[in-house]
Structure formats: structure tokens, C-alpha cells
Coordinates of N, CA and C in Angstrom, one line a residue:
M1 N 2.4 -6.6 -11.9 CA 1.5 -7.6 -12.1 C 1.1 -8.5 -11.2
Q2 N 2.0 -8.5 -10.1 CA 2.0 -9.5 -9.1 C 0.9 -8.9 -8.2
H3 N 1.0 -7.3 -8.1 CA -0.3 -6.8 -7.2 C -1.3 -6.9 -7.8
I4 N -1.5 -6.9 -9.0 CA -2.8 -7.2 -9.8 C -3.3 -8.6 -9.6
L5 N -2.4 -9.4 -9.8 CA -2.7 -10.8 -9.6 C -3.5 -10.7 -8.2
A6 N -2.6 -10.5 -7.2 CA -3.2 -10.7 -5.9 C -4.4 -10.4 -5.5
Q7 N -4.8 -8.8 -6.2 CA -5.9 -8.3 -6.1 C -7.2 -8.9 -6.7
F8 N -7.0 -9.6 -7.9 CA -7.9 -10.6 -8.6 C -8.1 -11.6 -7.8
R9 N -7.2 -12.5 -7.1 CA -7.4 -13.3 -6.2 C -8.3 -13.0 -5.1
G10 N -7.9 -12.0 -4.6 CA -9.1 -11.7 -3.3 C -10.5 -11.3 -4.0
Q11 N -10.7 -10.6 -5.3 CA -11.9 -10.4 -5.9 C -12.7 -11.5 -6.2
I12 N -11.9 -12.7 -6.4 CA -12.5 -14.2 -6.8 C -12.8 -15.0 -5.6
G13 N -12.4 -14.3 -4.1 CA -12.7 -15.0 -3.2 C -11.6 -16.1 -2.5
E14 N -10.4 -16.0 -3.3 CA -9.2 -16.8 -2.9 C -8.5 -15.8 -1.9
L15 N -9.0 -15.5 -0.5 CA -8.7 -14.7 0.2 C -7.3 -14.9 0.8
N16 N -7.0 -16.2 1.3 CA -5.8 -16.5 1.8 C -4.7 -16.3 0.6
K17 N -4.8 -16.8 -0.4 CA -3.9 -16.8 -1.4 C -3.5 -15.1 -1.7
A18 N -4.4 -14.5 -1.7 CA -4.3 -13.2 -2.3 C -3.7 -12.7 -1.0
H19 N -4.2 -12.9 0.0 CA -2.9 -12.2 1.3 C -1.6 -12.7 1.1
T20 N -1.4 -13.8 1.1 CA 0.1 -14.3 1.0 C 0.8 -13.5 -0.3
E21 N 0.2 -13.6 -1.5 CA 0.9 -12.6 -2.7 C 1.1 -11.6 -2.0
M22 N -0.2 -10.8 -1.6 CA 0.1 -9.1 -1.4 C 1.1 -9.1 -0.5
R23 N 1.2 -9.7 0.6 CA 2.3 -9.7 1.7 C 3.7 -9.7 1.0
T24 N 3.6 -10.7 0.0 CA 5.2 -10.7 -0.8 C 5.4 -9.7 -1.7
V25 N 4.5 -9.1 -2.3 CA 4.5 -7.6 -3.0 C 4.8 -6.8 -2.3
Y26 N 4.1 -6.6 -0.8 CA 4.5 -5.3 0.0 C 5.9 -5.6 0.6
R27 N 6.2 -6.6 0.6 CA 7.9 -6.7 1.1 C 8.8 -6.4 0.3
R28 N 8.4 -6.6 -1.0 CA 9.3 -6.5 -2.0 C 9.2 -5.2 -2.3
R29 N 8.2 -4.4 -2.4 CA 8.0 -3.0 -2.7 C 8.8 -2.3 -1.6
R30 N 8.6 -2.5 -0.3 CA 9.4 -1.8 0.6 C 10.8 -2.1 0.7
R31 N 11.2 -3.0 0.3 CA 12.8 -3.3 0.1 C 13.4 -2.3 -1.0
I32 N 12.6 -2.3 -2.1 CA 13.0 -1.8 -3.4 C 13.1 -0.4 -3.5
L33 N 11.7 -0.4 -3.0 CA 11.0 1.3 -3.2 C 10.8 2.2 -1.9
G34 N 10.7 1.7 -0.7 CA 11.0 2.0 0.4 C 9.4 2.2 1.0
D35 N 9.5 2.8 2.3 CA 8.3 2.8 2.9 C 7.4 4.0 2.5
R36 N 7.9 4.9 1.7 CA 7.1 6.0 1.6 C 6.7 6.0 0.0
H37 N 6.9 5.3 -0.4 CA 6.5 5.1 -1.9 C 5.0 4.6 -2.2
P38 N 4.5 5.6 -3.2 CA 2.7 5.1 -3.6 C 2.3 3.8 -3.7
D39 N 3.3 3.0 -4.3 CA 2.8 1.7 -4.4 C 3.0 1.0 -3.1
T40 N 4.2 1.2 -2.4 CA 4.4 0.4 -1.1 C 3.2 0.7 -0.4
L41 N 2.5 2.1 -0.3 CA 1.6 2.4 0.6 C 0.1 1.8 -0.1
K42 N 0.0 1.5 -1.2 CA -1.1 0.9 -1.9 C -1.0 -0.5 -1.6
S43 N 0.0 -1.1 -1.4 CA 0.3 -2.8 -0.9 C -0.4 -3.1 0.3
R44 N 0.3 -1.8 1.3 CA -0.3 -1.8 2.8 C -1.9 -1.8 2.8
Q45 N -2.3 -1.0 2.0 CA -3.8 -0.5 2.0 C -4.4 -1.9 1.5
D46 N -4.2 -2.6 0.5 CA -4.6 -3.9 0.3 C -4.5 -5.0 1.2
L47 N -3.6 -5.0 1.9 CA -3.4 -6.0 3.0 C -4.2 -5.8 4.1
A48 N -4.5 -4.6 4.3 CA -5.4 -4.1 5.3 C -6.7 -4.4 5.1
V49 N -7.2 -4.3 3.9 CA -8.5 -4.7 3.3 C -8.8 -6.1 3.6
L50 N -7.6 -6.8 2.9 CA -7.6 -8.6 3.1 C -7.4 -9.2 4.3
R51 N -7.2 -8.2 5.1 CA -7.2 -9.0 6.8 C -8.5 -8.8 7.3
G52 N -9.0 -7.6 6.7 CA -10.4 -7.4 7.3 C -11.4 -8.8 6.5
Q53 N -11.2 -8.8 5.4 CA -12.2 -9.9 4.6 C -11.9 -11.3 5.2
L54 N -10.4 -11.4 5.8 CA -10.2 -12.6 6.4 C -10.9 -12.8 8.0
N55 N -11.7 -12.3 8.1 CA -12.5 -12.1 9.4 C -11.7 -11.6 10.6
D56 N -10.7 -10.4 10.4 CA -10.2 -9.9 11.3 C -10.4 -8.3 11.0
P57 N -11.7 -7.9 11.3 CA -12.2 -6.3 11.1 C -11.3 -5.3 12.0
Q58 N -11.0 -5.8 13.0 CA -10.6 -4.8 14.2 C -9.2 -4.5 13.9
G59 N -8.5 -5.8 13.3 CA -7.2 -5.7 12.7 C -7.0 -4.5 11.7
A60 N -8.2 -4.8 10.5 CA -8.1 -4.1 9.4 C -7.9 -2.6 9.7
V61 N -9.3 -2.1 10.9 CA -8.9 -0.8 11.5 C -7.8 -0.3 11.9
F62 N -7.0 -1.0 12.6 CA -5.9 -0.6 13.2 C -4.7 -0.4 12.2
D63 N -4.7 -1.4 11.0 CA -3.7 -1.2 9.9 C -3.9 -0.1 9.2
L64 N -5.3 0.1 9.0 CA -5.8 1.4 8.4 C -5.6 2.9 8.9
I65 N -5.4 2.5 10.3 CA -5.2 3.9 10.9 C -3.7 4.2 10.9
D66 N -2.8 3.3 11.2 CA -1.6 3.5 10.8 C -1.3 4.0 9.2
L67 N -1.8 3.4 8.6 CA -1.3 3.6 6.9 C -2.2 5.2 7.0
L68 N -3.0 5.6 7.2 CA -3.9 6.8 7.2 C -2.9 8.0 7.9
R69 N -2.3 7.7 8.9 CA -1.5 8.7 9.5 C -0.3 8.8 8.7
D70 N 0.3 7.8 8.0 CA 1.4 8.0 7.2 C 0.8 8.6 5.8
R71 N 0.1 8.2 5.5 CA -0.7 8.9 4.1 C -0.4 10.3 4.3
L72 N -1.4 10.7 5.4 CA -1.3 12.3 5.6 C 0.1 13.0 5.8
R73 N 1.0 12.4 6.5 CA 2.2 13.0 6.3 C 3.0 13.2 4.9
I74 N 2.8 11.9 4.4 CA 3.6 11.8 3.0 C 2.9 12.4 2.1
E75 N 1.5 12.1 1.6 CA 0.7 12.8 0.7 C -0.1 13.8 0.9
G76 N -0.3 14.0 2.2 CA -1.2 15.2 2.5 C -2.8 14.9 2.7
T77 N -3.7 16.0 2.7 CA -5.1 15.8 3.2 C -5.9 15.5 1.5
Q78 N -5.2 16.1 0.7 CA -6.1 16.3 -0.5 C -5.6 15.3 -1.6
S79 N -4.9 14.5 -1.1 CA -4.7 13.1 -2.1 C -5.7 12.5 -2.1
I80 N -6.0 11.7 -3.5 CA -7.2 10.8 -3.7 C -6.8 9.6 -3.1
E81 N -5.5 9.2 -2.9 CA -5.4 8.1 -1.9 C -5.7 8.4 -0.3
T82 N -5.2 9.5 0.0 CA -5.8 9.6 1.4 C -7.0 9.5 1.5
F83 N -8.2 9.9 0.6 CA -9.3 10.1 0.6 C -10.0 8.4 0.5
R84 N -9.3 7.7 -0.4 CA -9.7 6.3 -0.6 C -9.1 5.5 0.9
T85 N -8.2 5.8 1.5 CA -7.6 5.1 2.7 C -9.0 5.5 3.9
R86 N -9.3 6.9 4.0 CA -10.3 7.3 4.8 C -11.6 6.4 4.5
R87 N -12.0 6.1 3.1 CA -13.2 5.3 2.8 C -13.1 4.1 3.6
H88 N -11.9 3.5 2.9 CA -11.9 2.1 3.8 C -11.8 2.0 5.1
L89 N -11.3 3.0 5.9 CA -11.2 3.0 7.2 C -12.7 3.1 8.0
A90 N -13.3 3.8 7.4 CA -14.7 4.3 7.7 C -15.5 3.1 7.6
E91 N -15.4 2.2 6.2 CA -16.1 1.1 6.0 C -15.8 0.0 6.9
W92 N -14.4 -0.4 7.5 CA -14.0 -1.2 8.4 C -14.5 -0.7 9.3
I93 N -14.6 0.3 10.1 CA -15.0 0.8 11.4 C -16.4 0.4 11.5
A94 N -17.2 0.4 10.5 CA -18.5 -0.1 10.5 C -18.8 -1.4 10.5
R95 N -17.8 -2.4 9.9 CA -18.1 -3.9 10.2 C -17.4 -4.2 11.3
A96 N -16.6 -3.5 11.7 CA -15.9 -3.7 13.3 C -16.9 -3.8 14.2
G97 N -18.1 -3.4 14.0 CA -19.3 -3.3 15.2 C -19.5 -1.9 15.6
H98 N -19.1 -0.8 14.7 CA -19.2 0.5 14.9 C -19.9 1.2 13.8
P99 N -21.5 0.6 13.7 CA -21.8 1.2 12.1 C -22.2 2.6 12.3
E100 N -22.3 3.4 13.4 CA -23.1 4.6 13.4 C -21.6 5.5 13.2
T101 N -20.4 5.0 14.1 CA -19.1 5.9 13.8 C -18.8 5.6 12.3
G102 N -18.8 4.3 11.8 CA -18.3 4.4 10.3 C -19.1 5.4 9.3
L103 N -20.4 5.2 9.5 CA -21.5 6.1 8.8 C -21.1 7.6 8.6
A104 N -21.2 7.9 10.3 CA -20.5 9.4 10.4 C -19.5 9.9 9.7
E105 N -18.2 8.8 10.0 CA -17.0 9.2 9.0 C -17.3 9.1 7.5
L106 N -18.2 8.4 7.0 CA -18.3 8.6 5.6 C -19.1 9.7 5.4
R107 N -19.9 10.1 5.8 CA -20.2 11.4 5.4 C -19.6 12.6 5.8
Y108 N -18.9 12.7 6.8 CA -18.0 13.7 6.8 C -16.7 13.5 5.8
L109 N -16.5 12.4 5.3 CA -15.4 12.3 4.3 C -16.2 12.6 3.1
Q110 N -17.3 12.2 2.7 CA -18.4 12.7 1.8 C -18.3 14.5 1.5
A111 N -18.5 15.0 2.3 CA -18.4 16.4 2.4 C -17.2 16.9 2.1
D112 N -16.0 16.6 2.7 CA -14.9 16.8 2.6 C -14.0 16.6 1.3
F113 N -14.7 15.7 0.7 CA -14.2 15.2 -0.7 C -14.8 15.9 -1.4
A114 N -16.1 16.0 -1.2 CA -16.8 17.1 -2.6 C -16.2 18.4 -2.8
R115 N -15.6 18.9 -1.8 CA -14.7 20.1 -2.2 C -13.9 20.1 -3.1
F116 N -13.2 19.0 -3.4 CA -12.0 18.6 -4.1 C -12.4 18.0 -5.4
V117 N -13.5 17.6 -5.5 CA -13.7 16.8 -7.2 C -15.1 17.1 -7.5
E118 N -15.0 16.9 -8.8 CA -16.8 17.1 -9.4 C -17.5 16.2 -8.8
D119 N -19.0 16.2 -9.2 CA -19.8 15.3 -8.9 C -19.5 14.4 -10.0
G120 N -19.7 13.2 -9.5 CA -19.3 12.0 -10.3 C -18.3 11.5 -10.4
H121 N -17.6 11.8 -9.4 CA -15.9 11.2 -9.3 C -16.1 9.8 -9.0
P122 N -15.4 8.9 -9.1 CA -15.7 7.5 -9.1 C -15.5 7.2 -7.8
E123 N -14.5 7.9 -6.9 CA -14.4 7.7 -5.5 C -15.5 8.2 -4.8
L124 N -16.0 9.3 -4.8 CA -17.2 10.0 -4.3 C -18.6 9.3 -4.7
V125 N -18.6 8.5 -5.7 CA -19.7 7.6 -6.0 C -19.4 6.3 -4.9
Q126 N -18.3 5.9 -4.9 CA -18.1 4.5 -4.0 C -18.4 5.0 -2.4
V127 N -18.1 6.4 -2.2 CA -18.4 6.9 -0.4 C -20.1 6.9 -0.5
A128 N -20.9 7.4 -1.7 CA -22.4 7.7 -1.6 C -22.8 6.0 -1.4
A129 N -22.1 5.2 -2.3 CA -22.8 3.7 -2.3 C -22.3 3.3 -0.6
A130 N -21.4 3.5 -0.1 CA -21.0 2.8 1.0 C -22.2 3.9 2.1
I131 N -22.3 5.0 1.9 CA -23.1 5.6 3.0 C -24.6 4.9 2.8
A132 N -25.0 4.6 1.4 CA -26.2 3.9 1.3 C -26.4 2.9 1.9
E133 N -25.2 1.9 1.9 CA -25.4 0.7 2.2 C -25.8 0.6 3.8
L134 N -24.8 1.6 4.6 CA -25.2 1.7 6.1 C -26.2 2.3 6.5
S135 N -27.0 2.9 5.7 CA -28.1 3.8 6.0 C -29.2 2.9 6.2

């Protein structure tokens, strides 16, 4: 519930409070569940996104690169969460001042992801929306 509350705070614009709460959730999950647990990885991802939203897009990119490396090692290339991290990374690359690179990564992700899911999959729809936004 604390994770959901922190996410909600971020969605309504209480970014500093959301970041503080998510950091607390992450630390607790890391201590109790360990670094490799999917919930711990999800908290890391949400922390990276919040970091970007708090006007540190380059920091978000670095955090997401580290997370993607761990997701690939732990969950593999075909995990929905790995694809989601790749989407976030591409979006933050674009926001960090490299829109062409972010767009190229999103297009590559879209083609890669379409091989594993059916048309209309929610994550594939989000990738298409991000491509449209950057195009």
C-alpha cells in the first residue's frame, strides 16, 4: 500500500513527498525482500522516474540504465518489466536532451516487443503513444 500511495502522490504532483515515500519503500523492500525481488526492482524504477520528474532527467537515465542491466540479468529479455524499463529509459533519454536517440530506441522497442505480445497490449500502446509524442 505504501508503494501505491507514493505512486499516487507522484501522479497528483506531490513529487517531493512521493520521492521520499518511494525511497522508504525501496529501502524496506531491499532489506526484507532483497535486491533481486521484482517488487524491489519496481521501486527502483519508480524512484528513477520520480528523479526525472524532479528535474533530473540525466540522473533518471543513469538510474534506468543500471536497473535495465539488473532486469536483463535477473528477468531476461522477454520480461514485461524489462520492456517497461526499456520504455522508461527511452523516454528519459529523449527528455534528457536526446530526442532522436529516444525515438530510435522506442521504435526498436516497439518492433522487438511486438514479437512477444498481441496488438493492443497496454504496454505496446504506451510505446506507440510515446513514439507519437516524440514524432
